[in-house]
GROMACS .gro file of C-alpha atoms in nm:
model
  232
    1MET     CA    1  -0.886   1.546  -1.813
    2LYS     CA    2  -1.220   1.698  -1.691
    3GLN     CA    3  -1.348   1.343  -1.624
    4ASN     CA    4  -1.044   1.292  -1.397
    5ILE     CA    5  -1.114   1.615  -1.198
    6ASP     CA    6  -1.472   1.519  -1.165
    7VAL     CA    7  -1.373   1.169  -1.028
    8VAL     CA    8  -1.134   1.338  -0.764
    9LEU     CA    9  -1.399   1.583  -0.666
   10GLU     CA   10  -1.654   1.308  -0.617
   11ASN     CA   11  -1.398   1.128  -0.404
   12HIS     CA   12  -1.351   1.426  -0.163
   13SER     CA   13  -1.714   1.493  -0.141
   14LEU     CA   14  -1.785   1.127  -0.062
   15LYS     CA   15  -1.517   1.124   0.217
   16SER     CA   16  -1.639   1.462   0.345
   17MET     CA   17  -1.988   1.299   0.399
   18PHE     CA   18  -1.834   1.020   0.606
   19LYS     CA   19  -1.634   1.285   0.815
   20SER     CA   20  -1.937   1.505   0.858
   21MET     CA   21  -2.114   1.206   1.041
   22GLY     CA   22  -1.814   1.141   1.250
   23LEU     CA   23  -1.735   0.788   1.111
   24ASP     CA   24  -1.369   0.707   1.044
   25LEU     CA   25  -1.338   0.534   0.698
   26ALA     CA   26  -0.972   0.425   0.789
   27VAL     CA   27  -1.109   0.138   1.017
   28VAL     CA   28  -1.345  -0.041   0.764
   29PHE     CA   29  -1.243   0.069   0.427
   30ASP     CA   30  -0.932   0.001   0.214
   31GLU     CA   31  -0.849   0.305  -0.027
   32ILE     CA   32  -0.782   0.225  -0.388
   33PRO     CA   33  -0.581   0.555  -0.484
   34ASP     CA   34  -0.488   0.385  -0.814
   35ASP     CA   35  -0.839   0.335  -0.928
   36LEU     CA   36  -1.060   0.619  -0.793
   37GLU     CA   37  -1.359   0.528  -0.985
   38ARG     CA   38  -1.390   0.197  -0.845
   39GLU     CA   39  -1.321   0.358  -0.497
   40ASN     CA   40  -1.598   0.579  -0.550
   41VAL     CA   41  -1.835   0.302  -0.643
   42MET     CA   42  -1.748   0.142  -0.320
   43LEU     CA   43  -1.776   0.442  -0.105
   44GLN     CA   44  -2.132   0.500  -0.256
   45TYR     CA   45  -2.241   0.151  -0.165
   46LEU     CA   46  -2.096   0.173   0.198
   47LEU     CA   47  -2.260   0.525   0.214
   48SER     CA   48  -2.609   0.377   0.116
   49TRP     CA   49  -2.544   0.105   0.406
   50VAL     CA   50  -2.486   0.395   0.654
   51ASN     CA   51  -2.819   0.588   0.518
   52VAL     CA   52  -3.034   0.281   0.537
   53TYR     CA   53  -2.886   0.186   0.875
   54GLN     CA   54  -2.973   0.525   1.009
   55GLU     CA   55  -3.336   0.500   0.880
   56CYS     CA   56  -3.417   0.162   1.052
   57LYS     CA   57  -3.130   0.099   1.278
   58ASN     CA   58  -3.256  -0.257   1.266
   59ARG     CA   59  -3.044  -0.547   1.093
   60LYS     CA   60  -3.337  -0.760   1.000
   61GLU     CA   61  -3.530  -0.482   0.822
   62MET     CA   62  -3.185  -0.396   0.645
   63GLU     CA   63  -3.164  -0.750   0.543
   64VAL     CA   64  -3.521  -0.761   0.414
   65LYS     CA   65  -3.407  -0.465   0.213
   66GLY     CA   66  -3.117  -0.642   0.064
   67PHE     CA   67  -2.854  -0.533   0.261
   68ILE     CA   68  -2.715  -0.853   0.376
   69PHE     CA   69  -2.319  -0.856   0.374
   70PRO     CA   70  -2.172  -0.533   0.532
   71PRO     CA   71  -1.899  -0.388   0.269
   72ILE     CA   72  -1.637  -0.352   0.530
   73SER     CA   73  -1.270  -0.407   0.487
   74SER     CA   74  -1.087  -0.680   0.685
   75GLY     CA   75  -1.385  -0.905   0.673
   76LEU     CA   76  -1.378  -1.194   0.903
   77ASP     CA   77  -1.706  -1.354   0.859
   78PHE     CA   78  -2.076  -1.284   0.856
   79GLU     CA   79  -2.155  -1.228   1.200
   80ASN     CA   80  -1.853  -1.039   1.295
   81ASP     CA   81  -1.869  -0.812   0.997
   82TRP     CA   82  -2.227  -0.725   1.108
   83TYR     CA   83  -2.088  -0.658   1.460
   84ARG     CA   84  -1.803  -0.453   1.350
   85PHE     CA   85  -2.041  -0.248   1.099
   86GLU     CA   86  -2.274  -0.177   1.381
   87CYS     CA   87  -1.986  -0.071   1.630
   88TRP     CA   88  -1.845   0.134   1.353
   89ILE     CA   89  -2.165   0.333   1.263
   90GLU     CA   90  -2.234   0.384   1.646
   91ASN     CA   91  -1.897   0.528   1.677
   92LYS     CA   92  -1.772   0.253   1.909
   93LYS     CA   93  -1.411   0.118   1.905
   94LEU     CA   94  -1.326  -0.148   1.674
   95THR     CA   95  -0.999  -0.245   1.826
   96PHE     CA   96  -0.875  -0.307   2.195
   97THR     CA   97  -0.568  -0.410   2.378
   98ILE     CA   98  -0.517  -0.680   2.637
   99ARG     CA   99  -0.433  -0.399   2.868
  100GLU     CA  100  -0.756  -0.208   2.825
  101ARG     CA  101  -0.962  -0.523   2.869
  102LEU     CA  102  -0.775  -0.631   3.180
  103LEU     CA  103  -0.849  -0.317   3.356
  104ASP     CA  104  -1.205  -0.436   3.377
  105PHE     CA  105  -1.096  -0.691   3.601
  106ASN     CA  106  -0.835  -0.507   3.812
  107TYR     CA  107  -0.564  -0.732   3.713
  108ILE     CA  108  -0.216  -0.656   3.853
  109THR     CA  109   0.086  -0.785   3.651
  110LYS     CA  110   0.355  -0.955   3.852
  111ASN     CA  111   0.723  -0.964   3.839
  112VAL     CA  112   0.802  -1.312   3.702
  113GLU     CA  113   1.122  -1.330   3.877
  114GLU     CA  114   0.937  -1.296   4.233
  115LEU     CA  115   0.687  -1.590   4.166
  116SER     CA  116   0.738  -1.933   4.277
  117TYR     CA  117   0.675  -2.207   4.016
  118ASP     CA  118   0.313  -2.270   4.178
  119ASP     CA  119   0.218  -1.909   4.193
  120LEU     CA  120   0.333  -1.864   3.833
  121ILE     CA  121   0.106  -2.153   3.700
  122HIS     CA  122  -0.170  -1.997   3.890
  123GLU     CA  123  -0.107  -1.647   3.736
  124LEU     CA  124  -0.092  -1.819   3.383
  125ASN     CA  125  -0.435  -1.997   3.428
  126LEU     CA  126  -0.575  -1.676   3.553
  127LEU     CA  127  -0.455  -1.480   3.239
  128TYR     CA  128  -0.591  -1.759   3.004
  129GLU     CA  129  -0.920  -1.733   3.180
  130LEU     CA  130  -0.935  -1.364   3.157
  131LEU     CA  131  -0.830  -1.352   2.815
  132LYS     CA  132  -1.112  -1.578   2.699
  133PHE     CA  133  -1.342  -1.307   2.793
  134SER     CA  134  -1.172  -1.099   2.536
  135ASN     CA  135  -1.183  -1.378   2.277
  136ILE     CA  136  -0.818  -1.435   2.287
  137VAL     CA  137  -0.647  -1.776   2.346
  138VAL     CA  138  -0.274  -1.844   2.411
  139ASP     CA  139  -0.136  -2.120   2.195
  140ASN     CA  140   0.247  -2.167   2.263
  141THR     CA  141   0.465  -2.452   2.190
  142ASN     CA  142   0.445  -2.735   2.460
  143ASP     CA  143   0.725  -2.741   2.683
  144VAL     CA  144   0.797  -2.366   2.672
  145PRO     CA  145   0.911  -2.257   3.025
  146PRO     CA  146   0.605  -2.092   3.185
  147GLN     CA  147   0.812  -1.768   3.287
  148LEU     CA  148   0.860  -1.725   2.905
  149VAL     CA  149   0.516  -1.759   2.816
  150TYR     CA  150   0.404  -1.513   3.088
  151GLN     CA  151   0.651  -1.252   2.981
  152TYR     CA  152   0.545  -1.324   2.623
  153ILE     CA  153   0.185  -1.254   2.719
  154LEU     CA  154   0.291  -0.915   2.907
  155SER     CA  155   0.467  -0.796   2.601
  156SER     CA  156   0.155  -0.845   2.383
  157PHE     CA  157  -0.044  -0.606   2.648
  158ASP     CA  158  -0.040  -0.306   2.393
  159ASP     CA  159  -0.091  -0.486   2.061
  160GLU     CA  160  -0.428  -0.421   1.914
  161PHE     CA  161  -0.687  -0.670   1.817
  162ASP     CA  162  -0.994  -0.614   1.597
  163VAL     CA  163  -1.333  -0.640   1.819
  164ILE     CA  164  -1.496  -0.964   1.722
  165VAL     CA  165  -1.825  -1.118   1.862
  166ASP     CA  166  -1.762  -1.473   1.753
  167GLY     CA  167  -1.431  -1.678   1.739
  168TYR     CA  168  -1.082  -1.610   1.893
  169TRP     CA  169  -0.779  -1.443   1.841
  170HIS     CA  170  -0.480  -1.676   1.907
  171LEU     CA  171  -0.149  -1.557   2.061
  172ASP     CA  172   0.099  -1.814   1.941
  173GLY     CA  173   0.426  -1.610   1.962
  174CYS     CA  174   0.508  -1.710   1.616
  175SER     CA  175   0.640  -1.429   1.376
  176GLY     CA  176   0.791  -1.672   1.130
  177PHE     CA  177   1.139  -1.555   1.214
  178CYS     CA  178   1.311  -1.833   1.423
  179PRO     CA  179   1.623  -1.661   1.529
  180GLY     CA  180   1.410  -1.391   1.715
  181CYS     CA  181   1.157  -1.652   1.854
  182PHE     CA  182   1.158  -1.733   2.221
  183GLN     CA  183   1.009  -2.052   2.165
  184ARG     CA  184   1.282  -2.175   1.904
  185PRO     CA  185   1.450  -2.416   2.131
  186TRP     CA  186   1.090  -2.592   2.185
  187CYS     CA  187   0.949  -2.580   1.844
  188GLU     CA  188   1.006  -2.859   1.582
  189LEU     CA  189   1.036  -2.616   1.296
  190GLY     CA  190   1.263  -2.380   1.477
  191ILE     CA  191   1.527  -2.663   1.570
  192CYS     CA  192   1.495  -2.797   1.215
  193SER     CA  193   1.541  -2.473   1.025
  194CYS     CA  194   1.887  -2.303   0.945
  195TRP     CA  195   1.904  -1.928   0.899
  196ARG     CA  196   2.150  -1.686   0.782
  197GLU     CA  197   2.180  -1.562   1.144
  198ASP     CA  198   2.270  -1.907   1.248
  199GLU     CA  199   2.543  -1.935   0.974
  200GLU     CA  200   2.700  -1.605   1.068
  201GLN     CA  201   2.694  -1.681   1.451
  202GLY     CA  202   2.827  -2.028   1.392
  203ASP     CA  203   2.569  -2.185   1.620
  204MET     CA  204   2.169  -2.166   1.667
  205VAL     CA  205   2.076  -1.841   1.744
  206ILE     CA  206   1.846  -1.854   2.077
  207GLU     CA  207   1.669  -1.555   2.165
  208LYS     CA  208   1.801  -1.366   2.475
  209LEU     CA  209   1.542  -1.470   2.745
  210ALA     CA  210   1.547  -1.829   2.617
  211ARG     CA  211   1.911  -1.849   2.677
  212LYS     CA  212   1.836  -1.841   3.073
  213PHE     CA  213   1.688  -2.202   3.022
  214VAL     CA  214   1.885  -2.334   2.719
  215SER     CA  215   2.209  -2.287   2.507
  216PRO     CA  216   2.315  -2.383   2.177
  217SER     CA  217   2.530  -2.713   2.128
  218PRO     CA  218   2.874  -2.657   1.956
  219ILE     CA  219   2.735  -2.880   1.682
  220SER     CA  220   2.403  -2.712   1.662
  221LEU     CA  221   2.494  -2.533   1.335
  222GLU     CA  222   2.579  -2.866   1.177
  223LEU     CA  223   2.258  -3.018   1.289
  224LEU     CA  224   2.060  -2.732   1.171
  225GLN     CA  225   2.232  -2.750   0.827
  226LYS     CA  226   2.165  -3.111   0.798
  227SER     CA  227   1.803  -3.076   0.898
  228GLN     CA  228   1.763  -2.799   0.636
  229ALA     CA  229   1.909  -3.021   0.366
  230GLN     CA  230   1.669  -3.297   0.447
  231LYS     CA  231   1.378  -3.074   0.412
  232GLU     CA  232   1.493  -2.941   0.094
   0.00000   0.00000   0.00000
């Protein structure tokens, strides 16, 4: 029992050290409440990284000392892990929202109902370019009406993304739940998968915004069930 108490006390002590340095463990470390001994080992290792970084503040010197792969959670890849580790230890934000990033460009959202088709395409192309500066690309299903794509991007403005230096986050609008997806009528998988919601409604469930452009056929449920049976 004494050993367990010691492990718990050590755990509190280690976490207090990070807190005293103003470092938020929650953004780079996954706790292991069922195995505090292992968690303590990992915390000690992460603390050694912090101490060495504070001494030399130089990645190359750290790598010479054997500190090569930053021990942070949600590891993406070698370069991004280093970038996130340095942001964390320098108390920089490790997440961002589209809304925050677009403030730098003074972007003003538009009412999609007031835009002509050409103006809407212009707005979308502008957003695509601005989002690339934040390492975000939009990957929607082909032929989805641009009004829906624009509204989808706006609905993602307050979603949080991890800060990365290399690569892109992809906005594809797919949650894996076809009845709630605005892209379903234009998605090959969406129009071939039969869900319980479809059977309860008696036809293909189409998200409210998408119903402005398409409506389910009276035989859509039958077609979905046939497609589902063929897949199975």
